[in-house]
Coordinates of C-alpha atoms in Angstrom, one line a residue:
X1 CA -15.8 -9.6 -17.5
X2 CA -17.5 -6.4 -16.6
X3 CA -16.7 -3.6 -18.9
X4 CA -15.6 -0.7 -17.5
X5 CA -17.2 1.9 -20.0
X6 CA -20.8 1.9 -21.8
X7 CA -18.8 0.8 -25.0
X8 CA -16.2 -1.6 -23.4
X9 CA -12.7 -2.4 -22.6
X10 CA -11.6 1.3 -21.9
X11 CA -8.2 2.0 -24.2
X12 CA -4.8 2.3 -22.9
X13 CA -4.1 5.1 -20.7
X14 CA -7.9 5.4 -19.6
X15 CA -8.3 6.1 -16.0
X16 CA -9.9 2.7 -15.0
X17 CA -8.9 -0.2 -16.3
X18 CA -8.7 -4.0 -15.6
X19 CA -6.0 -5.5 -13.8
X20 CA -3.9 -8.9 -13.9
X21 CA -6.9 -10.6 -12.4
X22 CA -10.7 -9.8 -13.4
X23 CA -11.8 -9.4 -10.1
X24 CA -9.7 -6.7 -9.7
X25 CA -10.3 -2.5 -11.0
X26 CA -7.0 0.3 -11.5
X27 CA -7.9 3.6 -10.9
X28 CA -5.2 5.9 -12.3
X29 CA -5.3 9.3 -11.6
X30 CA -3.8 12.1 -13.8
X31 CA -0.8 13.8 -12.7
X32 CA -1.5 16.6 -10.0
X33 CA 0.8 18.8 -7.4
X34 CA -2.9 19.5 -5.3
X35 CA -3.8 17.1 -3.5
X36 CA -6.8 18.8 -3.4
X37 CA -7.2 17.9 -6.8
X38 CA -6.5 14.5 -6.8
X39 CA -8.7 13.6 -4.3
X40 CA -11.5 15.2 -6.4
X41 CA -10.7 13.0 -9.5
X42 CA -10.0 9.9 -7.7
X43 CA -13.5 10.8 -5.8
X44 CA -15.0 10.7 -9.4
X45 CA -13.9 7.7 -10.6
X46 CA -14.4 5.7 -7.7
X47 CA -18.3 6.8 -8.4
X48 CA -17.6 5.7 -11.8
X49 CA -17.0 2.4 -11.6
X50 CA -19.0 1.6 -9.0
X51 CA -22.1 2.9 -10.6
X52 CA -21.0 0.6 -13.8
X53 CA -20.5 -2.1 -11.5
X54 CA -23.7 -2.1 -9.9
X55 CA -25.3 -1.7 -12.9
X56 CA -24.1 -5.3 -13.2
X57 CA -25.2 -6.4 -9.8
X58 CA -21.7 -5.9 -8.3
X59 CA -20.2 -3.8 -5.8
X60 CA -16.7 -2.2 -5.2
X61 CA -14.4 -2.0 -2.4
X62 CA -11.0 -0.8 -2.3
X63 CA -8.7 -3.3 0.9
X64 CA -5.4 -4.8 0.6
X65 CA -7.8 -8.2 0.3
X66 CA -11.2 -8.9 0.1
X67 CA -12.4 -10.7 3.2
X68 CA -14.4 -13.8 1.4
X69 CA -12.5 -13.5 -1.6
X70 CA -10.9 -17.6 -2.4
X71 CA -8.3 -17.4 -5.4
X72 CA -9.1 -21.3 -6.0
X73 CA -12.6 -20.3 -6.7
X74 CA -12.8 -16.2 -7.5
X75 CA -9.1 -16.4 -9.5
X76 CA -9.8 -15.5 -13.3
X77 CA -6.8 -14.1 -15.4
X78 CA -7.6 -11.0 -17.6
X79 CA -7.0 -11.9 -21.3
X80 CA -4.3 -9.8 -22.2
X81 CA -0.2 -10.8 -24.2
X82 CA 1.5 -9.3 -21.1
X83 CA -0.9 -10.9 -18.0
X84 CA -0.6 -14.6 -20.1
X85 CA 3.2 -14.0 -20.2
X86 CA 3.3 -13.3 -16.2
X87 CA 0.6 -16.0 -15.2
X88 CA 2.6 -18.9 -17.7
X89 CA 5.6 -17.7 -15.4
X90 CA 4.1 -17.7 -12.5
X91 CA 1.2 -20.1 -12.2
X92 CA -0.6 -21.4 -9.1
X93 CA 1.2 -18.3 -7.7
X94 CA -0.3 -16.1 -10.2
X95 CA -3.6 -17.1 -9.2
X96 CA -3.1 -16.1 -5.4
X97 CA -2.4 -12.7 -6.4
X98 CA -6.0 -11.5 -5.4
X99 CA -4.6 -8.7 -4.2
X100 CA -4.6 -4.7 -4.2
X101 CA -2.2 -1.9 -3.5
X102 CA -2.4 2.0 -3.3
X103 CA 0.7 3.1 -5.8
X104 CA 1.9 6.6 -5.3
X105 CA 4.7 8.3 -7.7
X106 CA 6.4 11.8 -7.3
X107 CA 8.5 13.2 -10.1
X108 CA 11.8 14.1 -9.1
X109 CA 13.6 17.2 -10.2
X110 CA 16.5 15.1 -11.1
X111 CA 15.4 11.7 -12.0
X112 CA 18.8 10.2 -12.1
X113 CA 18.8 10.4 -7.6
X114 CA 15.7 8.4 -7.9
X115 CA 17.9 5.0 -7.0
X116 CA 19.3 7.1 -4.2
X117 CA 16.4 7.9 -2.4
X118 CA 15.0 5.0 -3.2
X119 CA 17.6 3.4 -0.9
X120 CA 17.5 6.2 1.9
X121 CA 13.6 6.0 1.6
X122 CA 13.7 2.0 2.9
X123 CA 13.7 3.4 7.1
X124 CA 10.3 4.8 6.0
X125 CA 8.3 2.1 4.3
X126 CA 7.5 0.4 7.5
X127 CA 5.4 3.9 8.6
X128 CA 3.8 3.9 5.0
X129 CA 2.4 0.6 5.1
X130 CA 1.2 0.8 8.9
X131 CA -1.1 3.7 7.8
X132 CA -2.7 1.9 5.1
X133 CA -2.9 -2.0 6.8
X134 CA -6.4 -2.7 5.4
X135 CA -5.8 -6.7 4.6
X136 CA -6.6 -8.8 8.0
X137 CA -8.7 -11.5 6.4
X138 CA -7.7 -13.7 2.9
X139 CA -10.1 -16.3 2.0
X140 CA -12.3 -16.3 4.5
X141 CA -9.8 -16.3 7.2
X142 CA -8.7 -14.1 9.7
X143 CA -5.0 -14.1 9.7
X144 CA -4.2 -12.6 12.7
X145 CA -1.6 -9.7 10.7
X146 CA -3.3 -6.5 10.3
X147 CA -1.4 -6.0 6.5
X148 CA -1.2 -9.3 5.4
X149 CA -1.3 -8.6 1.7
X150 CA 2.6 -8.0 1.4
X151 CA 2.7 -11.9 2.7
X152 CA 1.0 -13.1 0.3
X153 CA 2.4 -11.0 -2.4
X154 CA 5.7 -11.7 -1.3
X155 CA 5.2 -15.4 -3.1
X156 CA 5.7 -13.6 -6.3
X157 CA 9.4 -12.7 -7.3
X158 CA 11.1 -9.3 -7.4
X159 CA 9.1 -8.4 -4.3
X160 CA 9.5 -7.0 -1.1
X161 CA 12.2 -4.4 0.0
X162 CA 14.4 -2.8 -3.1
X163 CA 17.6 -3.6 -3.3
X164 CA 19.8 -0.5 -2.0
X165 CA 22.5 -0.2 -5.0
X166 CA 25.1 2.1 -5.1
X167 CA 23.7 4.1 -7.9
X168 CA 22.2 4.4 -10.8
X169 CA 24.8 2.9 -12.7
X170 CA 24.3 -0.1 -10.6
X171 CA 20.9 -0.7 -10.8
X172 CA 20.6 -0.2 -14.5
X173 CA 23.5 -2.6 -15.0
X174 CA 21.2 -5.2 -12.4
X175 CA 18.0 -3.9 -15.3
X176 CA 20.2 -5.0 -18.3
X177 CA 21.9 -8.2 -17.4
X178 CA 18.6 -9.7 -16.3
X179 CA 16.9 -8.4 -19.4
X180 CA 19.9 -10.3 -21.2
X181 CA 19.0 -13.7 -19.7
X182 CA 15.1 -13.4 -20.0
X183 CA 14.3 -13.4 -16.7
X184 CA 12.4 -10.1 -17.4
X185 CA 11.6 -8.1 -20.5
X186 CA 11.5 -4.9 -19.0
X187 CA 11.6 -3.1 -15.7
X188 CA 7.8 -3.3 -15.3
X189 CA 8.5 -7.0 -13.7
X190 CA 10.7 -5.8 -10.5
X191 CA 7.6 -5.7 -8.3
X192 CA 9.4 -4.4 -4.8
X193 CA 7.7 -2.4 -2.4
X194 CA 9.3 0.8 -4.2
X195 CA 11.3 1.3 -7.6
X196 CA 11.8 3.9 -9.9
X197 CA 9.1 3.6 -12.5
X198 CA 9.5 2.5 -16.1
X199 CA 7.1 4.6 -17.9
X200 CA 7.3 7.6 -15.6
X201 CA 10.3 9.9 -14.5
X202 CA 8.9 9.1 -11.0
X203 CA 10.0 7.1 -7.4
X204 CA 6.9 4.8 -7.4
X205 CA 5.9 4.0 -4.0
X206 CA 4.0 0.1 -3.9
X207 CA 3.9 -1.0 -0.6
X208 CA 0.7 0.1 1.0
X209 CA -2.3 -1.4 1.0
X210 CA -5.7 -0.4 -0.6
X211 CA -7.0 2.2 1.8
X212 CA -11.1 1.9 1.9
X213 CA -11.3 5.7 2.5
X214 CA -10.0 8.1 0.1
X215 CA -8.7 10.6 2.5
X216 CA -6.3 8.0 4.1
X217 CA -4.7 7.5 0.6
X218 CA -4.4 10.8 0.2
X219 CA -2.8 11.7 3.9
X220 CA 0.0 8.4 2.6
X221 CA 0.4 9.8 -0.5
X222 CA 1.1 13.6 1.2
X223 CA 3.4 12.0 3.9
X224 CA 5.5 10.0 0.8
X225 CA 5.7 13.5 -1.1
X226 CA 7.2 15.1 1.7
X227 CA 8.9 13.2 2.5
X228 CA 10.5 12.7 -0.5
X229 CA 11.3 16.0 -0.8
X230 CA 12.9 16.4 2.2
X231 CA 15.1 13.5 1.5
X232 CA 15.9 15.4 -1.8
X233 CA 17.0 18.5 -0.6
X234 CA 19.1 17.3 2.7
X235 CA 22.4 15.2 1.9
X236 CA 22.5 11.9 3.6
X237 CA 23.1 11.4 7.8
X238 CA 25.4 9.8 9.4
X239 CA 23.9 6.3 10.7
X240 CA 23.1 3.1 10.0
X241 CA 25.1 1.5 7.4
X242 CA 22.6 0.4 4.2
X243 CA 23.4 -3.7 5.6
X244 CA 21.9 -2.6 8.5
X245 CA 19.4 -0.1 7.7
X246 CA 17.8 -3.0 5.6
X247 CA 18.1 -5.5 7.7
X248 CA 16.1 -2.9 10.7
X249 CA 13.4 -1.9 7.7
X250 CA 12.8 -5.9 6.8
X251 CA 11.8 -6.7 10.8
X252 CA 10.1 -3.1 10.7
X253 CA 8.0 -3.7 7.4
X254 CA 7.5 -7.4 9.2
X255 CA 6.4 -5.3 12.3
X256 CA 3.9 -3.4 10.6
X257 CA 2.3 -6.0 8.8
X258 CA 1.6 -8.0 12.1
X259 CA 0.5 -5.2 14.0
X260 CA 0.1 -1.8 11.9
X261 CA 0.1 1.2 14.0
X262 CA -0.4 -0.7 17.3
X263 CA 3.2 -1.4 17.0
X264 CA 7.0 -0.3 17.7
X265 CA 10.0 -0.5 15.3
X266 CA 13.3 -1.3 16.1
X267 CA 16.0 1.3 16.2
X268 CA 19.8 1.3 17.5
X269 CA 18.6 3.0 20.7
X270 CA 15.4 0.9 20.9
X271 CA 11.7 0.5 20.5
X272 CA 10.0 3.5 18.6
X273 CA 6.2 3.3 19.1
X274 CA 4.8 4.7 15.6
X275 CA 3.1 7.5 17.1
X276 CA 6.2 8.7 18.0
X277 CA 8.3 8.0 14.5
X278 CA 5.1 9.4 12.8
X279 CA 4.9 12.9 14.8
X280 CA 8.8 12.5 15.0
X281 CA 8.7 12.7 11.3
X282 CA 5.9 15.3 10.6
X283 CA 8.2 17.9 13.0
X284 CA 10.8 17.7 10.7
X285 CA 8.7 17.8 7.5
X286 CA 6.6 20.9 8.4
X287 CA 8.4 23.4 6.2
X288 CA 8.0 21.1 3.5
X289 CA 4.8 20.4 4.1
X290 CA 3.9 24.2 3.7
X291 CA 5.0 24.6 0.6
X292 CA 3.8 21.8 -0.9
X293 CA 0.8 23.2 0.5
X294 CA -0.7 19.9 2.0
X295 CA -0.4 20.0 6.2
X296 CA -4.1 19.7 6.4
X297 CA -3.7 16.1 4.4
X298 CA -0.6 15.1 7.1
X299 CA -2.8 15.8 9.8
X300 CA -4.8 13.1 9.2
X301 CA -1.7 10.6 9.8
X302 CA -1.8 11.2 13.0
X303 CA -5.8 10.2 12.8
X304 CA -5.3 7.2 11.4
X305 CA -2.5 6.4 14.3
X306 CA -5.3 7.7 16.8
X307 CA -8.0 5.9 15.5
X308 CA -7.2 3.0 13.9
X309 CA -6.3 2.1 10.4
X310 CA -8.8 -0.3 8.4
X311 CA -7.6 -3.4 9.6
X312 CA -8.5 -2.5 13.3
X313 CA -12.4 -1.4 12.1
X314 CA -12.9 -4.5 9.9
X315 CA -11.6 -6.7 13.2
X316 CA -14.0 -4.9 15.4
X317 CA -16.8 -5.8 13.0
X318 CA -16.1 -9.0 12.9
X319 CA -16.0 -9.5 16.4
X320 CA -19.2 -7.5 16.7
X321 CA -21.0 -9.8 14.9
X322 CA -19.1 -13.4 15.1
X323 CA -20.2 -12.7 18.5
X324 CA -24.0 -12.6 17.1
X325 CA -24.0 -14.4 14.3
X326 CA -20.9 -16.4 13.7
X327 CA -18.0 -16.5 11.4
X328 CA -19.9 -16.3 7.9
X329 CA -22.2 -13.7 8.6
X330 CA -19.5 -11.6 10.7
X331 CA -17.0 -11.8 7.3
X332 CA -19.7 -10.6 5.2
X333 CA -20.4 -7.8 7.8
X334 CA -16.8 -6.8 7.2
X335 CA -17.3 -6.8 3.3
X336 CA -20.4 -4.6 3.2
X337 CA -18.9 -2.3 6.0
X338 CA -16.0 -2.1 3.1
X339 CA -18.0 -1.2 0.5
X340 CA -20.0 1.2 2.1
X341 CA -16.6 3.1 3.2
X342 CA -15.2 2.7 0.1
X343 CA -18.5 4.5 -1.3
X344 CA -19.1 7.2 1.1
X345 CA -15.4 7.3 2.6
X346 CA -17.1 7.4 6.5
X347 CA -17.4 4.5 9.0
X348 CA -20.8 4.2 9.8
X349 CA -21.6 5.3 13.3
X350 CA -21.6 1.8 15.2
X351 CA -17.8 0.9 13.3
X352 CA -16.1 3.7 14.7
X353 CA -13.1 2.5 17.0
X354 CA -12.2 3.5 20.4
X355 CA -8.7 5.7 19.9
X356 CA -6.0 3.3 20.1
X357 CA -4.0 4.6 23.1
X358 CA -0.3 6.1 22.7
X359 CA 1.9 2.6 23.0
X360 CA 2.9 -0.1 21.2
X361 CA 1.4 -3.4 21.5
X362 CA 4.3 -5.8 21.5
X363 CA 4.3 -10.0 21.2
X364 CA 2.9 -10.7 24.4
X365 CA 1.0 -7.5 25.1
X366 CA 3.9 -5.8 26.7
X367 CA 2.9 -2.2 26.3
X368 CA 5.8 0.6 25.4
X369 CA 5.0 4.4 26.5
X370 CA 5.2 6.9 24.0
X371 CA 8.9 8.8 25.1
X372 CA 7.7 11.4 26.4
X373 CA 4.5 10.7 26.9

């Protein structure tokens, strides 16, 4: 029940705001084609509401989960008509939604194609949420995925990978006839890792996690909006049939929430390590990157691949100082290492990873080169 402004509950459309759950803060940017920009504001308000929360005696941190965080003790609903209409539906499973995503949107120039990328985008949602995997402890437990989030949210219905429809026809015909039967008032309730957006003329993108530091949201949100682009100006490839492209991104999206960038996905003509799709991906971009004006902000993809995402610091945390001090302390090592991030946006000097060499970790450690490399 903290308020999020000196006079209260900020009004509708204010940049912070509660969410479904009172544990949980969303920070809404304004619309902005700089990224520059955005990181600025989003710089601002994370400062904001962490100074109002610790003038409560609480901290902020911004993770797919929070490591000690128990939804059958932390779980409070927010009081508002449309969270008592989704927790009444959704109940025990509404509780365990203690969860938090980074949602990007980019406005089309037609947004009538916004089902059809949606469905050509589905190859690349695996990539997106490996660079954000920030969720490898729920409850107090350390899962063993690097993303687990998506798991857990996956519980709820509507999730997961969108539906590749034919058109727009399609999908709005799928929109109406469960609107008919009350299964949902409104689009707002499909909840899939991408949809076109209900309020905005935009492709909202839902599936990573909460990224600690502000400059790995932004590199995700520059690699969706090129991405995007580039899918918007080239017709469709010759390739995998939508069946089969969905059925490759559902093990891929699987892949990178078990292992995030340590990983490979699978393709027709075999493993592709993520370095490789990643840098793959960024050759063919570049022009679009330009003018869009945000290479700089792609370059630090290939960081996060080199590095580590959050996951892989908050695991060698803990295993710094479970070694030390055991299981407790070593999860609350994690949490103040997340809010410190979160804060100041750097790892501190003893939580900086080795670089993750260029393979794939695979199911029984079985490395895979980089082609090429």
């Amino acid at each position: 029940g903290v308020p999020l402004a000196p006079a209260g509950a900020p009004p509708p459309g204010a940049p912070a705001k509660p969410e479904f759950l009172k544990a949980q803060i969303e920070i809404v940017s304004g619309v902005h084609d700089d990224l520059g920009a955005a990181r600025r504001e989003l710089a601002e308000l994370r400062d904001s509401v962490a100074e109002i929360a610790g003038e409560h005696g609480l901290a902020v941190l911004a993770a797919g989960t929070h490591p000690t965080a128990d939804w059958r003790r932390d779980a409070q609903q927010t009081e508002a008509p449309r969270y008592d209409r989704v927790m009444d539906q959704l109940q025990m499973i509404g509780r365990r939604d203690m969860l938090c995503g980074l949602h990007v949107h980019v406005a089309l120039p037609d947004p009538a194609r916004r089902v059809e990328l949606m469905g050509r985008m589905l190859p690349w949602l695996p990539l997106l949420l490996a660079l954000s995997a920030s969720s490898p402890f729920w409850a107090g437990i350390r899962t063993g995925l690097k993303a687990y989030r998506l798991s857990a949210y996956s519980e709820l219905p509507r999730t997961g990978l969108p539906v590749a429809f034919a058109d727009e026809a399609e999908y709005r015909a799928y929109v109406e006839a469960m609107a008919r039967a009350g299964a949902i008032p409104d689009a707002s309730y499909l909840w899939w890792a991408m949809r076109p957006s209900e309020s905005h003329p935009t492709l909202e993108l839902r599936a990573p996690d909460a990224c600690p530091r502000l400059d790995d949201a932004i590199a995700i949100a520059a690699l969706y909006r090129v991405l995007a682009r580039r899918l918007y100006r080239t017709a469709p490839e010759g390739g995998d049939s939508p069946a089969l492209a969905a059925a490759f991104a559902a093990e891929n999206l699987w892949r990178a929430q078990r292992y995030g960038v340590q990983t490979s996905f699978v393709t027709r003509d075999g493993p592709e390590p993520v370095a490789a799709l990643l840098e793959r991906l960024l050759h063919e971009t570049a022009e679009d990157a330009e003018i869009l004006g945000c290479t700089a902000e792609l370059a630090r993809c290939s960081r996060i691949v080199a590095d580590g995402t959050s996951a892989d610091a908050q695991l060698a945390v803990y295993e710094r100082h479970a070694e030390i001090a055991g299981h407790r302390e070593a999860l609350r090592a994690v949490s103040r290492a997340l809010v410190e991030e979160t804060r100041s946006g750097r790892r501190g000097p003893a939580e900086i990873l080795p670089a993750v060499s260029a393979c794939s970790i695979q199911p029984g450690g079985t490395p895979l080169p980089v082609p090429g490399g």
